[in-house]
Amino acid sequence: MRILHTSDWHIGRTFHGNSTMDALAEVFGALTEQVRENDVDVVVVAGDVFDSATPAAAAYTLLGDALVALHETGARVIVTSGNHDSAARLGFQARLLRDGIDVLTDPRAIGDPVTVHDADGPVRFFGIPYLEPAIVRQHWPEAQLRTQAQTMAYAMGLVREGIDRHEGRSVAIAHCFAAGVDVTAGLEREVRQGGLDVVPLEVFDGPDYVALGHIHGRQQVSERVRYSGAPLHYSFGEQHKPRGSWLVELDADGLASVEWLDLPVPRALVTLTGTLDEILSVENVAAHAEDWVCAIYTDAVAQAEPMRRLREQYPFCAMVQHQPSVSADVDERSYSERLRMAVTDTDRIEAFLQHVRAGQGASERESELIREILDDRARTEALV
């Protein structure tokens, strides 16, 4: 059996105020072709289908189009809810979908698998929706569920009970932060990195494969426990991370192989650093005029209307930051210390400029102007 593992679609999320709907539609088209070309039997979507608990109508339309297209390849589609989704809204759609598209959002049904058969027999798919301990503990009053680790451990216990009740191979689908994840891989916005929300790896013992969602970069936590990441870049911090999905193959004995399938990036992301003039150089513009651009300009002084100037050359400049470069001989004293040591007005102005310019004092021309102004003031005061 061939399984395509994807997650974190975040339909409806914007990129620095720009819609991502058209880009996602393009990526979903490529994903559908991968399913068709690789004879995929089951597509697994491990949570965060939507970016909001109250998605706009266009998000529902895009989701419906994507699920129907995947189903028309002949593949079974199994979807679980994530922390961004409204399980109730996503679950309501399940009743309206055709046979072969399963939306699993009910925590009380975790131990009841969706069964798909191949030549080697049944494969049981156990869907674990995102579990907020304070919300789901009402379903299991016998358990002590204060943390995500405790809650996922209990849910995986239900999965193992389900595995024991049913013959065949098994796949678990969940949305959480597993121990061992590389924290540079694109963590979800609301993931707390403290110990309370970390789920130990041994919690996932049992199934032949565990398809996880919740972080936006691909991760292999173990040979059979993986994150696929998001299919689209949603921040400049993710720009160097590949986008794609895992193609998982099960044979009669369980997990046989896992292969990464790259997805296209509709518009590349790039971070350009240097003075504003360097960022606007002919070479940079020629290379990145069609990219999403984050511009970090290092001029000592904040420039006038940098975003307007950048967008004249980079229509897709989404972000601009001023980070003055720090001189090697920066005065390490605090601003208050420099003021106490200042003797003249010139010293005080220089201390202020260094303070607001991250260590950069007055330029030669500025020093001349400061002297002229102070001299004029002195002459005026002498005449009074």
GROMACS .gro file of C-alpha atoms in nm:
model
  384
    1MET     CA    1   0.000   0.000   0.000
    2ARG     CA    2   0.120   0.350  -0.087
    3ILE     CA    3   0.034   0.637   0.146
    4LEU     CA    4   0.098   1.008   0.087
    5HIS     CA    5   0.153   1.196   0.414
    6THR     CA    6   0.082   1.570   0.406
    7SER     CA    7  -0.027   1.822   0.671
    8ASP     CA    8  -0.061   2.186   0.778
    9TRP     CA    9  -0.233   2.320   0.469
   10HIS     CA   10  -0.350   2.632   0.659
   11ILE     CA   11  -0.604   2.727   0.396
   12GLY     CA   12  -0.688   3.093   0.445
   13ARG     CA   13  -0.357   3.208   0.592
   14THR     CA   14  -0.209   3.524   0.446
   15PHE     CA   15   0.157   3.595   0.382
   16HIS     CA   16   0.234   3.942   0.518
   17GLY     CA   17  -0.114   4.053   0.419
   18ASN     CA   18  -0.113   3.877   0.080
   19SER     CA   19  -0.354   3.597  -0.004
   20THR     CA   20  -0.204   3.251  -0.050
   21MET     CA   21  -0.514   3.094  -0.205
   22ASP     CA   22  -0.390   3.091  -0.566
   23ALA     CA   23  -0.050   2.956  -0.460
   24LEU     CA   24  -0.214   2.680  -0.257
   25ALA     CA   25  -0.440   2.588  -0.548
   26GLU     CA   26  -0.129   2.549  -0.764
   27VAL     CA   27   0.042   2.333  -0.502
   28PHE     CA   28  -0.269   2.118  -0.454
   29GLY     CA   29  -0.273   2.059  -0.831
   30ALA     CA   30   0.087   1.934  -0.814
   31LEU     CA   31   0.004   1.721  -0.509
   32THR     CA   32  -0.282   1.559  -0.698
   33GLU     CA   33  -0.052   1.477  -0.989
   34GLN     CA   34   0.194   1.315  -0.747
   35VAL     CA   35  -0.085   1.099  -0.609
   36ARG     CA   36  -0.183   0.993  -0.960
   37GLU     CA   37   0.171   0.934  -1.089
   38ASN     CA   38   0.274   0.730  -0.784
   39ASP     CA   39  -0.043   0.518  -0.767
   40VAL     CA   40  -0.111   0.634  -0.413
   41ASP     CA   41  -0.379   0.436  -0.231
   42VAL     CA   42  -0.439   0.666   0.068
   43VAL     CA   43  -0.374   1.038   0.122
   44VAL     CA   44  -0.334   1.138   0.488
   45VAL     CA   45  -0.374   1.502   0.595
   46ALA     CA   46  -0.244   1.537   0.953
   47GLY     CA   47  -0.430   1.843   1.081
   48ASP     CA   48  -0.445   2.222   1.040
   49VAL     CA   49  -0.644   2.200   0.721
   50PHE     CA   50  -0.767   2.555   0.779
   51ASP     CA   51  -0.577   2.843   0.933
   52SER     CA   52  -0.877   2.962   1.131
   53ALA     CA   53  -1.162   2.811   1.328
   54THR     CA   54  -1.392   3.034   1.121
   55PRO     CA   55  -1.259   3.014   0.764
   56ALA     CA   56  -1.399   3.226   0.484
   57ALA     CA   57  -1.623   3.074   0.218
   58ALA     CA   58  -1.337   3.070  -0.034
   59ALA     CA   59  -1.136   2.845   0.201
   60TYR     CA   60  -1.417   2.588   0.207
   61THR     CA   61  -1.432   2.599  -0.172
   62LEU     CA   62  -1.059   2.541  -0.208
   63LEU     CA   63  -1.068   2.254   0.043
   64GLY     CA   64  -1.361   2.091  -0.135
   65ASP     CA   65  -1.190   2.120  -0.473
   66ALA     CA   66  -0.866   1.974  -0.334
   67LEU     CA   67  -1.033   1.676  -0.161
   68VAL     CA   68  -1.248   1.593  -0.462
   69ALA     CA   69  -0.949   1.612  -0.698
   70LEU     CA   70  -0.746   1.381  -0.473
   71HIS     CA   71  -1.037   1.137  -0.445
   72GLU     CA   72  -1.085   1.132  -0.821
   73THR     CA   73  -0.737   0.983  -0.860
   74GLY     CA   74  -0.877   0.671  -0.696
   75ALA     CA   75  -0.709   0.734  -0.361
   76ARG     CA   76  -0.882   0.721  -0.023
   77VAL     CA   77  -0.845   1.052   0.165
   78ILE     CA   78  -0.823   1.065   0.546
   79VAL     CA   79  -0.816   1.404   0.722
   80THR     CA   80  -0.777   1.491   1.091
   81SER     CA   81  -0.821   1.827   1.264
   82GLY     CA   82  -0.541   2.041   1.409
   83ASN     CA   83  -0.521   2.319   1.664
   84HIS     CA   84  -0.613   2.582   1.404
   85ASP     CA   85  -0.920   2.394   1.283
   86SER     CA   86  -1.262   2.393   1.439
   87ALA     CA   87  -1.319   2.022   1.488
   88ALA     CA   88  -1.695   2.082   1.491
   89ARG     CA   89  -1.696   2.270   1.159
   90LEU     CA   90  -1.454   2.031   0.994
   91GLY     CA   91  -1.649   1.735   1.132
   92PHE     CA   92  -1.976   1.877   1.003
   93GLN     CA   93  -1.834   1.870   0.651
   94ALA     CA   94  -1.760   1.500   0.692
   95ARG     CA   95  -2.131   1.419   0.660
   96LEU     CA   96  -2.149   1.602   0.329
   97LEU     CA   97  -1.848   1.436   0.169
   98ARG     CA   98  -1.864   1.135  -0.060
   99ASP     CA   99  -1.752   0.783   0.030
  100GLY     CA  100  -1.375   0.754   0.029
  101ILE     CA  101  -1.312   1.088   0.204
  102ASP     CA  102  -1.295   1.049   0.582
  103VAL     CA  103  -1.271   1.348   0.819
  104LEU     CA  104  -1.180   1.233   1.169
  105THR     CA  105  -1.246   1.493   1.440
  106ASP     CA  106  -1.414   1.303   1.726
  107PRO     CA  107  -1.175   1.213   2.011
  108ARG     CA  108  -1.421   0.949   2.131
  109ALA     CA  109  -1.363   0.754   1.807
  110ILE     CA  110  -0.982   0.741   1.828
  111GLY     CA  111  -0.980   0.364   1.883
  112ASP     CA  112  -1.210   0.295   1.585
  113PRO     CA  113  -1.000   0.280   1.268
  114VAL     CA  114  -1.073   0.354   0.906
  115THR     CA  115  -0.986   0.031   0.728
  116VAL     CA  116  -0.839   0.017   0.378
  117HIS     CA  117  -0.753  -0.315   0.213
  118ASP     CA  118  -0.474  -0.404  -0.028
  119ALA     CA  119  -0.336  -0.731  -0.161
  120ASP     CA  120  -0.171  -0.804   0.175
  121GLY     CA  121  -0.485  -0.750   0.382
  122PRO     CA  122  -0.623  -0.464   0.591
  123VAL     CA  123  -0.447  -0.146   0.701
  124ARG     CA  124  -0.603   0.034   0.999
  125PHE     CA  125  -0.583   0.415   1.007
  126PHE     CA  126  -0.631   0.569   1.352
  127GLY     CA  127  -0.701   0.941   1.343
  128ILE     CA  128  -0.619   1.151   1.651
  129PRO     CA  129  -0.756   1.505   1.624
  130TYR     CA  130  -0.573   1.782   1.807
  131LEU     CA  131  -0.634   1.720   2.178
  132GLU     CA  132  -0.653   2.015   2.415
  133PRO     CA  133  -0.635   1.857   2.763
  134ALA     CA  134  -0.880   2.102   2.924
  135ILE     CA  135  -1.140   2.025   2.658
  136VAL     CA  136  -1.109   1.649   2.608
  137ARG     CA  137  -1.064   1.536   2.968
  138GLN     CA  138  -1.445   1.533   3.001
  139HIS     CA  139  -1.449   1.230   2.769
  140TRP     CA  140  -1.206   1.031   2.986
  141PRO     CA  141  -1.272   1.124   3.352
  142GLU     CA  142  -1.081   0.816   3.463
  143ALA     CA  143  -0.753   0.961   3.329
  144GLN     CA  144  -0.531   1.237   3.463
  145LEU     CA  145  -0.497   1.471   3.166
  146ARG     CA  146  -0.323   1.795   3.251
  147THR     CA  147  -0.056   1.808   2.980
  148GLN     CA  148  -0.034   1.736   2.611
  149ALA     CA  149   0.204   1.448   2.685
  150GLN     CA  150  -0.047   1.283   2.920
  151THR     CA  151  -0.333   1.336   2.676
  152MET     CA  152  -0.146   1.199   2.375
  153ALA     CA  153  -0.024   0.904   2.582
  154TYR     CA  154  -0.384   0.820   2.672
  155ALA     CA  155  -0.497   0.859   2.309
  156MET     CA  156  -0.217   0.635   2.184
  157GLY     CA  157  -0.322   0.381   2.446
  158LEU     CA  158  -0.663   0.378   2.279
  159VAL     CA  159  -0.491   0.332   1.943
  160ARG     CA  160  -0.293   0.034   2.073
  161GLU     CA  161  -0.614  -0.118   2.210
  162GLY     CA  162  -0.765  -0.073   1.865
  163ILE     CA  163  -0.463  -0.239   1.707
  164ASP     CA  164  -0.503  -0.536   1.941
  165ARG     CA  165  -0.870  -0.569   1.846
  166HIS     CA  166  -0.806  -0.566   1.472
  167GLU     CA  167  -0.565  -0.771   1.266
  168GLY     CA  168  -0.344  -0.613   1.005
  169ARG     CA  169  -0.101  -0.326   0.976
  170SER     CA  170  -0.166   0.017   1.127
  171VAL     CA  171  -0.105   0.389   1.077
  172ALA     CA  172  -0.164   0.661   1.337
  173ILE     CA  173  -0.230   1.025   1.243
  174ALA     CA  174  -0.177   1.299   1.503
  175HIS     CA  175  -0.113   1.670   1.550
  176CYS     CA  176   0.132   1.754   1.828
  177PHE     CA  177   0.489   1.852   1.917
  178ALA     CA  178   0.699   1.536   1.952
  179ALA     CA  179   1.024   1.519   2.146
  180GLY     CA  180   1.328   1.518   1.921
  181VAL     CA  181   1.199   1.776   1.674
  182ASP     CA  182   1.459   2.018   1.541
  183VAL     CA  183   1.339   2.358   1.670
  184THR     CA  184   1.476   2.529   1.357
  185ALA     CA  185   1.249   2.326   1.130
  186GLY     CA  186   0.957   2.569   1.126
  187LEU     CA  187   0.764   2.543   1.447
  188GLU     CA  188   0.394   2.620   1.443
  189ARG     CA  189   0.311   2.968   1.575
  190GLU     CA  190   0.137   2.852   1.894
  191VAL     CA  191   0.369   2.565   1.983
  192ARG     CA  192   0.508   2.624   2.330
  193GLN     CA  193   0.862   2.494   2.356
  194GLY     CA  194   0.836   2.423   2.728
  195GLY     CA  195   0.825   2.070   2.863
  196LEU     CA  196   0.448   2.059   2.916
  197ASP     CA  197   0.365   2.029   2.545
  198VAL     CA  198   0.643   1.791   2.442
  199VAL     CA  199   0.522   1.439   2.371
  200PRO     CA  200   0.789   1.171   2.436
  201LEU     CA  201   0.877   0.962   2.133
  202GLU     CA  202   0.793   0.634   2.307
  203VAL     CA  203   0.429   0.745   2.326
  204PHE     CA  204   0.404   0.661   1.954
  205ASP     CA  205   0.508   0.296   1.994
  206GLY     CA  206   0.277   0.048   1.823
  207PRO     CA  207   0.174   0.154   1.470
  208ASP     CA  208   0.378   0.073   1.163
  209TYR     CA  209   0.385   0.442   1.070
  210VAL     CA  210   0.294   0.766   1.251
  211ALA     CA  211   0.201   1.066   1.034
  212LEU     CA  212   0.241   1.387   1.235
  213GLY     CA  213   0.148   1.748   1.176
  214HIS     CA  214   0.207   2.071   1.373
  215ILE     CA  215   0.545   2.197   1.249
  216HIS     CA  216   0.604   2.349   0.907
  217GLY     CA  217   0.932   2.182   0.815
  218ARG     CA  218   0.977   1.816   0.727
  219GLN     CA  219   1.119   1.606   1.010
  220GLN     CA  220   1.219   1.246   1.061
  221VAL     CA  221   1.182   1.194   1.434
  222SER     CA  222   1.242   0.824   1.383
  223GLU     CA  223   1.223   0.590   1.086
  224ARG     CA  224   0.849   0.547   1.133
  225VAL     CA  225   0.754   0.879   1.301
  226ARG     CA  226   0.767   1.182   1.071
  227TYR     CA  227   0.638   1.531   0.999
  228SER     CA  228   0.569   1.629   0.640
  229GLY     CA  229   0.559   2.003   0.710
  230ALA     CA  230   0.344   2.258   0.528
  231PRO     CA  231   0.306   2.248   0.147
  232LEU     CA  232   0.370   2.624   0.121
  233HIS     CA  233   0.615   2.866   0.281
  234TYR     CA  234   0.427   3.076   0.536
  235SER     CA  235   0.716   3.284   0.675
  236PHE     CA  236   1.062   3.400   0.573
  237GLY     CA  237   1.201   3.178   0.849
  238GLU     CA  238   1.090   2.877   0.642
  239GLN     CA  239   1.244   2.996   0.314
  240HIS     CA  240   1.526   2.740   0.304
  241LYS     CA  241   1.305   2.445   0.401
  242PRO     CA  242   1.186   2.214   0.122
  243ARG     CA  243   0.814   2.178   0.061
  244GLY     CA  244   0.665   1.839  -0.013
  245SER     CA  245   0.523   1.521   0.133
  246TRP     CA  246   0.626   1.171   0.237
  247LEU     CA  247   0.545   0.874   0.012
  248VAL     CA  248   0.513   0.581   0.253
  249GLU     CA  249   0.498   0.221   0.136
  250LEU     CA  250   0.373  -0.068   0.348
  251ASP     CA  251   0.433  -0.429   0.255
  252ALA     CA  252   0.291  -0.741   0.417
  253ASP     CA  253   0.524  -0.704   0.716
  254GLY     CA  254   0.474  -0.332   0.782
  255LEU     CA  255   0.682  -0.028   0.688
  256ALA     CA  256   0.882  -0.100   0.373
  257SER     CA  257   1.009   0.241   0.256
  258VAL     CA  258   0.963   0.618   0.286
  259GLU     CA  259   1.048   0.861   0.005
  260TRP     CA  260   1.035   1.242  -0.001
  261LEU     CA  261   0.843   1.404  -0.288
  262ASP     CA  262   0.920   1.771  -0.352
  263LEU     CA  263   0.638   2.014  -0.428
  264PRO     CA  264   0.686   2.325  -0.644
  265VAL     CA  265   0.732   2.664  -0.476
  266PRO     CA  266   0.502   2.908  -0.660
  267ARG     CA  267   0.710   3.210  -0.559
  268ALA     CA  268   1.054   3.182  -0.401
  269LEU     CA  269   1.138   3.364  -0.076
  270VAL     CA  270   1.462   3.555  -0.032
  271THR     CA  271   1.615   3.773   0.240
  272LEU     CA  272   1.842   4.049   0.110
  273THR     CA  273   2.082   4.217   0.354
  274GLY     CA  274   2.301   4.522   0.296
  275THR     CA  275   2.271   4.895   0.254
  276LEU     CA  276   1.956   5.005   0.076
  277ASP     CA  277   2.160   5.094  -0.232
  278GLU     CA  278   2.319   4.747  -0.231
  279ILE     CA  279   1.980   4.578  -0.200
  280LEU     CA  280   1.854   4.789  -0.493
  281SER     CA  281   2.156   4.705  -0.709
  282VAL     CA  282   2.098   4.600  -1.068
  283GLU     CA  283   2.231   4.250  -0.994
  284ASN     CA  284   1.994   4.191  -0.701
  285VAL     CA  285   1.691   4.325  -0.886
  286ALA     CA  286   1.766   4.107  -1.190
  287ALA     CA  287   1.791   3.797  -0.970
  288HIS     CA  288   1.497   3.855  -0.734
  289ALA     CA  289   1.242   4.089  -0.892
  290GLU     CA  290   0.980   3.810  -0.899
  291ASP     CA  291   1.052   3.672  -0.550
  292TRP     CA  292   0.895   3.743  -0.215
  293VAL     CA  293   1.156   3.974  -0.062
  294CYS     CA  294   1.248   4.049   0.298
  295ALA     CA  295   1.484   4.347   0.290
  296ILE     CA  296   1.714   4.410   0.586
  297TYR     CA  297   1.899   4.732   0.522
  298THR     CA  298   2.203   4.821   0.728
  299ASP     CA  299   2.245   5.194   0.664
  300ALA     CA  300   2.349   5.383   0.977
  301VAL     CA  301   2.051   5.618   0.937
  302ALA     CA  302   1.692   5.512   0.868
  303GLN     CA  303   1.609   5.585   0.504
  304ALA     CA  304   1.304   5.774   0.382
  305GLU     CA  305   1.019   5.559   0.246
  306PRO     CA  306   1.223   5.239   0.211
  307MET     CA  307   0.922   5.018   0.131
  308ARG     CA  308   0.807   5.246  -0.151
  309ARG     CA  309   1.155   5.249  -0.301
  310LEU     CA  310   1.189   4.873  -0.268
  311ARG     CA  311   0.852   4.796  -0.423
  312GLU     CA  312   0.938   5.005  -0.726
  313GLN     CA  313   1.200   4.738  -0.804
  314TYR     CA  314   1.062   4.440  -0.610
  315PRO     CA  315   0.683   4.426  -0.658
  316PHE     CA  316   0.665   4.140  -0.407
  317CYS     CA  317   0.866   4.298  -0.127
  318ALA     CA  318   0.671   4.187   0.179
  319MET     CA  319   0.890   4.300   0.467
  320VAL     CA  320   1.153   4.564   0.540
  321GLN     CA  321   1.368   4.596   0.851
  322HIS     CA  322   1.629   4.852   0.953
  323GLN     CA  323   1.924   4.689   1.126
  324PRO     CA  324   2.223   4.928   1.129
  325SER     CA  325   2.556   4.753   1.107
  326VAL     CA  326   2.760   4.786   1.425
  327SER     CA  327   3.112   4.924   1.398
  328ALA     CA  328   3.394   4.713   1.535
  329ASP     CA  329   3.503   4.997   1.762
  330VAL     CA  330   3.161   5.058   1.916
  331ASP     CA  331   3.167   5.234   2.253
  332GLU     CA  332   3.049   4.967   2.499
  333ARG     CA  333   2.946   5.221   2.761
  334SER     CA  334   2.576   5.276   2.826
  335TYR     CA  335   2.400   5.590   2.702
  336SER     CA  336   2.377   5.732   3.054
  337GLU     CA  337   2.749   5.668   3.110
  338ARG     CA  338   2.841   5.846   2.787
  339LEU     CA  339   2.624   6.145   2.885
  340ARG     CA  340   2.791   6.168   3.226
  341MET     CA  341   3.134   6.169   3.061
  342ALA     CA  342   3.035   6.431   2.798
  343VAL     CA  343   3.199   6.769   2.845
  344THR     CA  344   3.072   6.970   2.549
  345ASP     CA  345   2.742   6.988   2.361
  346THR     CA  346   2.920   6.820   2.072
  347ASP     CA  347   3.001   6.524   2.300
  348ARG     CA  348   2.636   6.505   2.411
  349ILE     CA  349   2.506   6.505   2.054
  350GLU     CA  350   2.758   6.239   1.957
  351ALA     CA  351   2.647   6.021   2.252
  352PHE     CA  352   2.283   6.057   2.146
  353LEU     CA  353   2.357   5.965   1.784
  354GLN     CA  354   2.552   5.657   1.891
  355HIS     CA  355   2.263   5.555   2.114
  356VAL     CA  356   1.992   5.578   1.845
  357ARG     CA  357   2.212   5.443   1.564
  358ALA     CA  358   2.335   5.124   1.729
  359GLY     CA  359   2.684   5.266   1.786
  360GLN     CA  360   2.719   5.477   1.472
  361GLY     CA  361   2.808   5.838   1.549
  362ALA     CA  362   2.797   6.144   1.328
  363SER     CA  363   2.937   6.134   0.977
  364GLU     CA  364   3.200   6.386   0.870
  365ARG     CA  365   2.940   6.607   0.703
  366GLU     CA  366   2.706   6.580   1.003
  367SER     CA  367   2.991   6.678   1.235
  368GLU     CA  368   3.049   6.990   1.027
  369LEU     CA  369   2.681   7.084   1.044
  370ILE     CA  370   2.672   7.025   1.420
  371ARG     CA  371   2.974   7.254   1.470
  372GLU     CA  372   2.817   7.524   1.251
  373ILE     CA  373   2.488   7.513   1.442
  374LEU     CA  374   2.657   7.520   1.780
  375ASP     CA  375   2.886   7.807   1.670
  376ASP     CA  376   2.583   8.004   1.545
  377ARG     CA  377   2.407   7.946   1.875
  378ALA     CA  378   2.715   8.061   2.070
  379ARG     CA  379   2.742   8.382   1.864
  380THR     CA  380   2.371   8.454   1.912
  381GLU     CA  381   2.392   8.403   2.287
  382ALA     CA  382   2.699   8.633   2.306
  383LEU     CA  383   2.498   8.917   2.151
  384VAL     CA  384   2.208   8.890   2.394
   0.00000   0.00000   0.00000
